[in-house]
Short mmCIF file of C-alpha atoms in Angstrom, two decimals:
data_model
loop_
_atom_site.label_atom_id
_atom_site.label_comp_id
_atom_site.label_asym_id
_atom_site.label_seq_id
_atom_site.Cartn_x
_atom_site.Cartn_y
_atom_site.Cartn_z
CA UNK A 366 112.89 116.75 96.45
CA UNK A 367 112.71 116.56 100.12
CA UNK A 368 114.84 115.00 102.59
CA UNK A 369 111.90 112.45 103.54
CA UNK A 370 110.92 111.29 100.05
CA UNK A 371 114.75 110.62 99.53
CA UNK A 372 115.31 108.48 102.24
CA UNK A 373 111.63 106.58 101.47
CA UNK A 374 112.91 106.17 97.82
CA UNK A 375 116.57 104.92 98.89
CA UNK A 376 114.66 102.68 101.20
CA UNK A 377 112.40 101.58 98.74
CA UNK A 378 115.46 100.93 96.01
CA UNK A 379 117.28 99.14 98.66
CA UNK A 380 114.23 96.68 99.57
CA UNK A 381 113.80 95.95 95.60
CA UNK A 382 117.40 94.89 95.19
CA UNK A 383 117.15 92.81 97.98
CA UNK A 384 114.37 91.18 96.77
CA UNK A 385 115.58 91.15 92.86
CA UNK A 386 118.62 89.71 94.37
CA UNK A 387 116.91 86.82 96.53
CA UNK A 388 114.77 86.17 93.42
CA UNK A 389 117.97 85.51 90.99
CA UNK A 390 119.34 83.31 93.38
CA UNK A 391 116.23 81.07 93.24
CA UNK A 392 116.12 81.54 89.24
CA UNK A 393 119.74 80.32 88.55
CA UNK A 394 119.11 77.36 90.68
CA UNK A 395 116.05 76.08 88.94
CA UNK A 396 116.78 73.80 85.82
CA UNK A 397 116.13 75.39 82.74
CA UNK A 398 115.08 73.84 79.03
CA UNK A 399 117.79 73.34 76.22
CA UNK A 400 115.40 75.47 73.77
CA UNK A 401 115.35 78.51 76.52
CA UNK A 402 117.46 82.01 76.14
CA UNK A 403 120.16 81.64 78.23
CA UNK A 404 119.75 83.33 81.46
CA UNK A 405 122.73 85.52 81.07
CA UNK A 406 121.14 87.16 78.15
CA UNK A 407 117.69 87.50 79.78
CA UNK A 408 119.63 88.98 82.94
CA UNK A 409 121.24 91.49 80.45
CA UNK A 410 118.04 92.65 78.81
CA UNK A 411 116.47 93.25 82.19
CA UNK A 412 119.46 95.15 83.70
CA UNK A 413 120.03 97.10 80.42
CA UNK A 414 115.94 98.28 80.28
CA UNK A 415 116.11 99.28 84.25
CA UNK A 416 119.74 100.19 85.02
CA UNK A 417 119.02 103.89 85.27
CA UNK A 418 116.61 103.14 88.44
CA UNK A 419 119.95 101.38 90.18
CA UNK A 420 122.54 104.03 89.31
CA UNK A 421 125.30 105.74 87.20
CA UNK A 422 128.60 103.09 87.77
CA UNK A 423 126.07 100.22 87.46
CA UNK A 424 124.79 101.44 84.24
CA UNK A 425 128.57 101.88 83.09
CA UNK A 426 128.80 98.54 84.07
CA UNK A 427 125.87 97.06 81.85
CA UNK A 428 126.91 99.45 78.73
CA UNK A 429 130.46 97.62 78.82
CA UNK A 430 128.78 94.35 79.02
CA UNK A 431 126.48 95.21 76.16
CA UNK A 432 129.39 96.43 74.34
CA UNK A 433 132.18 93.45 74.92
CA UNK A 434 129.55 90.95 75.76
CA UNK A 435 127.55 91.30 72.12
CA UNK A 436 130.73 90.37 70.36
CA UNK A 437 131.60 87.54 72.79
CA UNK A 438 128.29 86.21 72.29
CA UNK A 439 128.84 86.26 68.28
CA UNK A 440 132.25 84.63 68.53
CA UNK A 441 131.27 82.02 70.97
CA UNK A 442 127.92 80.96 68.52
CA UNK A 443 128.81 77.91 66.18
CA UNK A 444 129.51 79.55 62.52
CA UNK A 445 126.55 77.51 61.50
CA UNK A 446 124.41 79.15 63.42
CA UNK A 447 125.52 82.56 63.70
CA UNK A 448 124.52 85.35 61.02
CA UNK A 449 125.54 88.66 59.81
CA UNK A 450 129.64 88.26 59.39
CA UNK A 451 130.12 91.11 57.31
CA UNK A 452 127.91 93.14 59.34
CA UNK A 453 129.50 92.29 62.47
CA UNK A 454 132.45 93.15 60.59
CA UNK A 455 131.42 96.60 59.89
CA UNK A 456 130.29 97.15 63.08
CA UNK A 457 133.30 96.50 64.84
CA UNK A 458 135.17 98.67 62.41
CA UNK A 459 132.97 101.52 62.95
CA UNK A 460 133.30 101.05 67.04
CA UNK A 461 137.17 100.65 66.36
CA UNK A 462 137.33 103.80 64.89
CA UNK A 463 135.39 105.84 67.35
CA UNK A 464 137.57 103.99 69.97
CA UNK A 465 140.70 105.75 68.31
CA UNK A 466 139.16 108.96 68.37
CA UNK A 467 138.65 109.05 71.97
CA UNK A 468 142.63 110.35 71.86
CA UNK A 469 141.68 112.98 69.56
CA UNK A 470 143.70 115.81 70.69
CA UNK A 471 140.08 117.45 70.84
CA UNK A 472 138.89 115.51 73.68
CA UNK A 473 139.90 116.99 76.99
CA UNK A 474 139.78 113.86 79.28
CA UNK A 475 139.44 110.21 79.32
CA UNK A 476 135.91 110.28 81.01
CA UNK A 477 134.73 112.69 78.66
CA UNK A 478 136.04 110.21 75.76
CA UNK A 479 134.44 107.24 77.23
CA UNK A 480 131.51 109.14 77.79
CA UNK A 481 131.46 110.46 73.89
CA UNK A 482 131.96 106.91 72.72
CA UNK A 483 129.50 105.32 74.55
CA UNK A 484 126.65 107.68 73.24
CA UNK A 485 127.82 107.14 69.42
CA UNK A 486 128.89 103.90 68.89
CA UNK A 487 127.38 101.57 71.96
CA UNK A 488 123.79 100.80 70.09
CA UNK A 489 125.43 99.29 66.70
CA UNK A 490 127.10 96.17 69.29
CA UNK A 491 123.25 95.53 69.41
CA UNK A 492 123.93 94.10 65.44
CA UNK A 493 126.20 91.68 66.63
CA UNK A 494 123.84 90.28 69.34
CA UNK A 495 121.36 90.05 67.28
CA UNK A 496 123.14 88.47 64.63
CA UNK A 497 124.28 85.60 67.70
CA UNK A 498 121.33 84.44 68.41
CA UNK A 499 120.61 80.75 67.52
CA UNK A 500 117.13 80.37 65.49
CA UNK A 501 115.36 79.00 68.33
CA UNK A 502 116.41 82.21 70.74
CA UNK A 503 115.26 84.55 67.73
CA UNK A 504 111.48 84.98 68.65
CA UNK A 505 112.23 84.62 72.65
CA UNK A 506 114.41 87.39 72.52
CA UNK A 507 112.21 89.60 70.39
CA UNK A 508 109.55 89.04 72.85
CA UNK A 509 111.79 89.48 75.88
CA UNK A 510 113.13 93.01 74.74
CA UNK A 511 109.25 93.94 74.13
CA UNK A 512 108.24 92.59 77.27
CA UNK A 513 110.76 94.44 79.55
CA UNK A 514 110.46 97.71 77.00
CA UNK A 515 106.87 97.92 77.71
CA UNK A 516 107.17 97.17 81.57
CA UNK A 517 109.51 99.98 81.41
CA UNK A 518 107.23 102.21 79.86
CA UNK A 519 104.55 101.14 81.76
CA UNK A 520 106.56 102.08 85.19
CA UNK A 521 107.44 105.76 83.15
CA UNK A 522 104.13 106.50 83.18
CA UNK A 523 103.24 105.46 86.57
CA UNK A 524 105.97 107.71 87.72
CA UNK A 525 105.29 110.72 85.41
CA UNK A 526 101.45 110.48 87.22
CA UNK A 527 101.40 108.68 90.48
CA UNK A 528 104.82 108.59 91.48
CA UNK A 529 106.71 111.87 90.58
CA UNK A 530 109.68 111.19 93.22
CA UNK A 531 110.60 108.11 91.10
CA UNK A 532 111.26 110.50 87.75
CA UNK A 533 112.62 113.02 89.90
CA UNK A 534 115.22 110.53 91.41
CA UNK A 535 117.00 109.96 87.74
CA UNK A 536 119.99 111.57 87.20
CA UNK A 537 119.63 113.34 83.80
CA UNK A 538 122.18 115.30 81.87
CA UNK A 539 119.84 117.58 79.84
CA UNK A 540 118.46 120.60 81.13
CA UNK A 541 114.97 121.85 82.16
CA UNK A 542 114.11 123.36 78.75
CA UNK A 543 114.23 119.99 77.17
CA UNK A 544 111.66 118.68 79.89
CA UNK A 545 109.24 121.02 78.96
CA UNK A 546 106.95 121.86 76.28
CA UNK A 547 104.92 124.52 76.10
CA UNK A 548 104.97 125.13 79.62
CA UNK A 549 103.55 121.37 79.97
CA UNK A 550 105.96 118.66 81.93
CA UNK A 551 107.20 116.26 79.39
CA UNK A 552 106.86 112.23 80.04
CA UNK A 553 110.45 111.21 81.03
CA UNK A 554 109.71 108.39 83.46
CA UNK A 555 112.82 106.38 84.06
CA UNK A 556 114.37 107.75 80.60
CA UNK A 557 117.21 109.83 80.07
CA UNK A 558 114.49 112.55 78.69
CA UNK A 559 111.34 112.84 76.68
CA UNK A 560 113.31 111.70 73.53
CA UNK A 561 114.31 108.66 74.81
CA UNK A 562 110.51 108.12 76.47
CA UNK A 563 108.95 108.73 72.90
CA UNK A 564 111.29 106.48 71.26
CA UNK A 565 110.66 103.36 73.62
CA UNK A 566 107.11 104.06 72.42
CA UNK A 567 107.32 104.13 69.09
CA UNK A 568 109.26 100.64 69.49
CA UNK A 569 106.61 99.06 71.19
CA UNK A 570 104.00 100.60 68.27
CA UNK A 571 106.20 99.66 65.50
CA UNK A 572 106.31 96.20 66.94
CA UNK A 573 102.29 96.13 67.39
CA UNK A 574 102.09 96.89 63.67
CA UNK A 575 104.13 94.25 62.20
CA UNK A 576 102.97 91.60 64.71
CA UNK A 577 99.37 92.40 64.92
CA UNK A 578 98.44 89.62 62.94
CA UNK A 579 99.82 86.96 64.71
CA UNK A 580 100.03 88.35 68.56
CA UNK A 581 96.70 90.80 68.40
CA UNK A 582 95.92 90.80 71.81
CA UNK A 583 99.01 91.90 72.94
CA UNK A 584 99.66 93.96 70.42
CA UNK A 585 97.11 96.41 71.49
CA UNK A 586 98.32 96.28 74.89
CA UNK A 587 101.82 97.13 73.88
CA UNK A 588 100.76 99.24 70.96
CA UNK A 589 98.52 101.39 73.28
CA UNK A 590 101.25 101.53 75.98
CA UNK A 591 103.56 103.18 73.03
CA UNK A 592 100.90 105.37 71.87
CA UNK A 593 100.29 106.78 75.41
CA UNK A 594 103.69 107.19 75.97
CA UNK A 595 104.40 109.43 72.78
CA UNK A 596 101.12 111.58 73.56
CA UNK A 597 102.77 112.71 76.96
CA UNK A 598 106.17 113.43 75.87
CA UNK A 599 105.13 115.78 73.45
CA UNK A 600 107.68 115.04 70.91
CA UNK A 601 106.88 116.14 67.44
CA UNK A 602 109.79 114.35 65.65
CA UNK A 603 108.05 111.10 66.94
CA UNK A 604 104.74 111.89 65.01
CA UNK A 605 107.07 112.12 61.77
CA UNK A 606 109.19 109.00 62.73
CA UNK A 607 105.81 106.77 63.14
CA UNK A 608 104.68 108.08 59.93
CA UNK A 609 108.17 107.03 58.12
CA UNK A 610 107.78 103.76 60.25
CA UNK A 611 104.22 103.06 58.72
CA UNK A 612 105.31 103.64 55.17
CA UNK A 613 108.18 101.23 55.56
CA UNK A 614 105.93 98.67 57.19
CA UNK A 615 103.69 98.95 54.34
CA UNK A 616 105.85 98.85 51.70
CA UNK A 617 107.91 95.69 52.69
CA UNK A 618 104.57 94.04 52.16
CA UNK A 619 105.81 90.96 49.83
CA UNK A 620 102.90 91.53 47.31
CA UNK A 621 101.45 94.57 45.53
CA UNK A 622 97.76 93.75 46.98
CA UNK A 623 98.99 93.52 50.16
CA UNK A 624 100.36 96.85 49.98
CA UNK A 625 97.61 98.52 48.52
CA UNK A 626 94.98 96.97 51.20
CA UNK A 627 97.49 97.95 53.89
CA UNK A 628 97.59 101.76 52.55
CA UNK A 629 93.91 101.50 52.67
CA UNK A 630 93.58 100.33 55.86
CA UNK A 631 96.58 102.96 57.46
CA UNK A 632 94.50 105.67 55.69
CA UNK A 633 91.50 104.82 56.95
CA UNK A 634 92.90 104.83 60.56
CA UNK A 635 94.92 107.87 60.30
CA UNK A 636 91.49 109.57 58.95
CA UNK A 637 89.48 108.09 62.37
CA UNK A 638 92.41 109.19 64.59
CA UNK A 639 92.65 112.60 63.13
CA UNK A 640 88.79 113.14 63.59
CA UNK A 641 88.93 111.73 66.83
CA UNK A 642 91.46 114.56 67.77
CA UNK A 643 89.58 117.06 66.41
CA UNK A 644 86.29 116.12 67.94
CA UNK A 645 88.03 115.35 71.59
CA UNK A 646 89.26 119.01 71.43
CA UNK A 647 92.64 118.06 73.00
CA UNK A 648 94.75 121.38 72.31
CA UNK A 649 98.04 119.27 73.91
CA UNK A 650 98.23 116.74 71.18
CA UNK A 651 96.73 119.07 68.64
CA UNK A 652 98.97 121.67 68.95
CA UNK A 653 101.84 119.14 69.13
CA UNK A 654 101.15 117.98 65.72
CA UNK A 655 100.20 120.86 64.25
CA UNK A 656 103.12 122.66 65.13
CA UNK A 657 104.94 120.52 62.37
CA UNK A 658 103.66 122.32 59.74
CA UNK A 659 104.41 125.38 61.81
CA UNK A 660 108.46 124.83 61.42
CA UNK A 661 109.32 127.97 59.74
CA UNK A 662 108.08 130.19 62.69
CA UNK A 663 109.05 127.49 65.13
CA UNK A 664 111.47 128.88 67.82
CA UNK A 665 112.58 125.25 68.45
CA UNK A 666 113.33 124.43 65.33
CA UNK A 667 114.73 127.74 63.81
CA UNK A 668 117.23 127.10 66.65
CA UNK A 669 118.24 124.33 65.37
CA UNK A 670 119.51 125.89 62.03
CA UNK A 671 122.56 127.52 63.26
CA UNK A 672 123.59 124.13 64.67
CA UNK A 673 123.41 122.82 61.48
CA UNK A 674 125.02 125.43 59.72
CA UNK A 675 127.96 125.09 62.72
CA UNK A 676 128.39 121.48 62.07
CA UNK A 677 128.69 121.67 58.46
CA UNK A 678 131.49 124.03 58.96
CA UNK A 679 133.30 121.77 61.70
CA UNK A 680 133.18 118.89 59.01
CA UNK A 681 134.47 120.90 56.58
CA UNK A 682 137.43 122.12 58.72
CA UNK A 683 138.53 118.65 59.78
CA UNK A 684 136.98 116.31 57.15
CA UNK A 685 139.10 113.57 57.12
CA UNK A 686 139.16 112.36 60.81
CA UNK A 687 136.24 114.90 62.63
CA UNK A 688 137.18 116.09 66.24
CA UNK A 689 137.01 113.30 68.16
CA UNK A 690 134.45 110.92 70.44
CA UNK A 691 132.16 113.29 71.96
CA UNK A 692 132.62 116.64 70.20
CA UNK A 693 128.93 116.47 69.03
CA UNK A 694 127.33 114.49 71.82
CA UNK A 695 124.40 115.89 73.22
CA UNK A 696 124.87 117.69 76.81
CA UNK A 697 128.29 117.29 76.32
CA UNK A 698 129.39 120.98 75.86
CA UNK A 699 130.45 121.51 79.19
CA UNK A 700 132.99 119.32 78.86
CA UNK A 701 134.67 120.95 75.65
CA UNK A 702 134.78 124.09 77.13
CA UNK A 703 138.42 124.55 75.87
CA UNK A 704 137.93 122.25 72.58
CA UNK A 705 136.00 122.44 69.78
CA UNK A 706 131.74 121.30 70.21
CA UNK A 707 128.43 121.51 68.79
CA UNK A 708 125.01 120.07 69.38
CA UNK A 709 124.21 119.32 65.73
CA UNK A 710 120.26 118.12 66.35
CA UNK A 711 120.79 115.53 63.59
CA UNK A 712 122.32 112.03 63.80
CA UNK A 713 124.32 112.22 60.18
CA UNK A 714 126.01 115.06 61.32
CA UNK A 715 126.51 114.15 64.31
CA UNK A 716 128.65 111.34 62.77
CA UNK A 717 129.89 113.67 60.17
CA UNK A 718 131.25 116.01 62.95
CA UNK A 719 132.99 113.36 65.42
CA UNK A 720 134.28 110.81 62.81
CA UNK A 721 135.18 113.04 59.65
CA UNK A 722 134.66 111.48 56.19
CA UNK A 723 136.27 108.32 57.35
CA UNK A 724 133.61 107.73 60.07
CA UNK A 725 130.61 108.50 57.25
CA UNK A 726 132.26 105.76 54.90
CA UNK A 727 132.53 103.37 57.83
CA UNK A 728 129.01 103.80 58.46
CA UNK A 729 127.99 104.01 54.82
CA UNK A 730 129.73 100.42 54.83
CA UNK A 731 127.65 99.08 57.66
CA UNK A 732 124.34 100.07 56.11
CA UNK A 733 125.29 98.71 53.17
CA UNK A 734 126.21 95.02 54.02
CA UNK A 735 122.86 95.23 56.87
CA UNK A 736 120.63 95.89 53.56
CA UNK A 737 122.04 93.55 51.15
CA UNK A 738 121.04 91.25 54.38
CA UNK A 739 117.13 92.28 54.59
CA UNK A 740 114.99 89.82 53.04
CA UNK A 741 111.45 91.59 52.43
CA UNK A 742 109.52 88.55 52.45
CA UNK A 743 110.52 87.77 56.42
CA UNK A 744 108.27 89.15 58.59
CA UNK A 745 111.55 89.33 61.51
CA UNK A 746 113.14 91.25 58.74
CA UNK A 747 110.46 93.48 58.39
CA UNK A 748 110.13 93.73 62.45
CA UNK A 749 114.00 94.69 62.43
CA UNK A 750 113.67 97.52 59.52
CA UNK A 751 110.28 99.02 61.04
CA UNK A 752 112.46 99.28 64.66
CA UNK A 753 115.49 100.88 63.34
CA UNK A 754 113.29 103.20 61.59
CA UNK A 755 113.00 104.65 65.34
CA UNK A 756 116.61 105.69 65.16
CA UNK A 757 116.62 107.02 61.80
CA UNK A 758 113.39 108.73 62.08
CA UNK A 759 114.33 110.89 65.23
CA UNK A 760 118.07 111.15 64.32
CA UNK A 761 116.40 114.20 61.63
CA UNK A 762 116.32 116.35 64.35
CA UNK A 763 118.03 115.07 67.40
CA UNK A 764 121.30 112.78 67.60
CA UNK A 765 119.44 109.58 68.20
CA UNK A 766 121.68 106.92 68.05
CA UNK A 767 122.46 107.65 71.92
CA UNK A 768 119.08 107.14 73.08
CA UNK A 769 120.39 104.05 75.14
CA UNK A 770 119.08 101.18 75.58
CA UNK A 771 116.44 101.96 73.29
CA UNK A 772 118.76 102.26 69.78
CA UNK A 773 120.46 99.24 70.98
CA UNK A 774 117.32 97.21 71.26
CA UNK A 775 116.54 98.49 67.65
CA UNK A 776 119.93 97.01 66.48
CA UNK A 777 119.22 94.00 68.23
CA UNK A 778 115.63 93.32 66.48
CA UNK A 779 117.50 94.37 63.25
CA UNK A 780 120.06 91.54 63.70
CA UNK A 781 117.35 89.09 64.34
CA UNK A 782 116.17 89.76 60.87
CA UNK A 783 119.16 89.69 59.14
CA UNK A 784 119.78 86.75 56.50
CA UNK A 785 123.74 85.32 55.81
CA UNK A 786 125.03 85.30 52.57
CA UNK A 787 127.50 82.20 51.33
CA UNK A 788 129.96 81.80 48.72
CA UNK A 789 128.14 78.83 46.91
CA UNK A 790 130.11 75.72 44.86
CA UNK A 791 129.47 77.65 41.70
CA UNK A 792 131.16 80.77 42.59
CA UNK A 793 127.40 83.00 42.81
CA UNK A 794 126.13 84.10 46.19
CA UNK A 795 123.48 82.41 47.72
CA UNK A 796 121.35 83.83 50.66
CA UNK A 797 121.08 81.51 53.62
CA UNK A 798 119.02 81.79 57.00
CA UNK A 799 118.96 78.48 59.21
CA UNK A 800 115.33 77.99 59.93
CA UNK A 801 114.40 81.24 60.33
CA UNK A 802 111.56 81.97 62.76
CA UNK A 803 109.58 84.87 62.54
CA UNK A 804 107.50 84.70 65.76
CA UNK A 805 106.86 81.94 68.28
CA UNK A 806 104.51 79.03 66.62
CA UNK A 807 105.79 80.03 63.38
CA UNK A 808 108.60 78.78 61.04
CA UNK A 809 109.87 79.02 57.79
CA UNK A 810 113.18 78.08 55.89
CA UNK A 811 114.20 80.77 53.77
CA UNK A 812 115.14 78.87 50.44
CA UNK A 813 118.40 79.40 49.04
CA UNK A 814 118.65 82.07 45.99
CA UNK A 815 121.72 82.13 43.74
#
């Protein structure tokens, strides 16, 4: 990148920051309706989404707010309105344990420990923020996250084709090998890498699938943005993840008749899509998708097998409390030159290597607590589960939990869909959700179930 380009980019950023500061000043002085989202949450979501454009120091501040602020928001919410007490408790336990792992003897210094901590467990704080939302705020925060993500994806697509200097200015830890597939540059945009961008696209597509009947026009726009973003990242695991998301969305339908009809529609759409791709002769996407079946001879896949084996060995060597925060963090190998490190290319192995058996048990407790609070009859819960499948599906081949801010937002959407369980007077457990709102303009109260 030339000097003139850097100066132009710097001056452009400065102008954008000045305009944004002036707009924020005006925005904070305007009156606001009582049932609207607090300005602090709107500002936070926007800053977290576009933090990479401002700088690493600002990004660190936002991530600290994402962690501390989420739990502070949950604590400040009246007890009768907040949800997911056990889920938030387990999330705090996971985060607290990884905070202790920052002081593991294998971790070389505090900066490395802090980075490893953030990459591994920051996303779980999103559950606390989602559970803290009052019923009238739930649909507003959902739409806010989708709109900001859609805007970020649109900027990423535009920068990839028309403003490459903007994409090149983003500081990324991953090397050139990650940014290229079969000789073609992958779309990264304002995200940390192509996998992050693919996850953003998946989040949008998942929302479009679940909200298709309610927001048809918006779903078409958002879903198209997501598919285009996925396409140009050339990330094969994104297509596997998309298949898992569709399967979960279908299976979570409340009635068998609905499930059957949705499977039929999904099959027809998949067939039409495949025929269209074959007819168009698009070698890029056909090669990307087709290579999934050739995993046994694919070098990128085969290179992961030794890493999986090494991760298993390291887990066995320190089975109870692992090797510390960041010891299985992507792109962190250089920081552990004098210690133990592996890039496991799998989210579960990442937790196992860093936190050992204790870490895995805490993660299992968190998952169990969340599953118990999922009401499959609620569209809000369905959206949350489909969204978190972005993390699970991509986690089969990468340490997907660190794909911030997308993983954080996926956890927020899951938190928005969780109900609460209270102890009834008769000693039984009843499930209560205070006037859950599935989407703008449509409300229902979940009845108590003993």
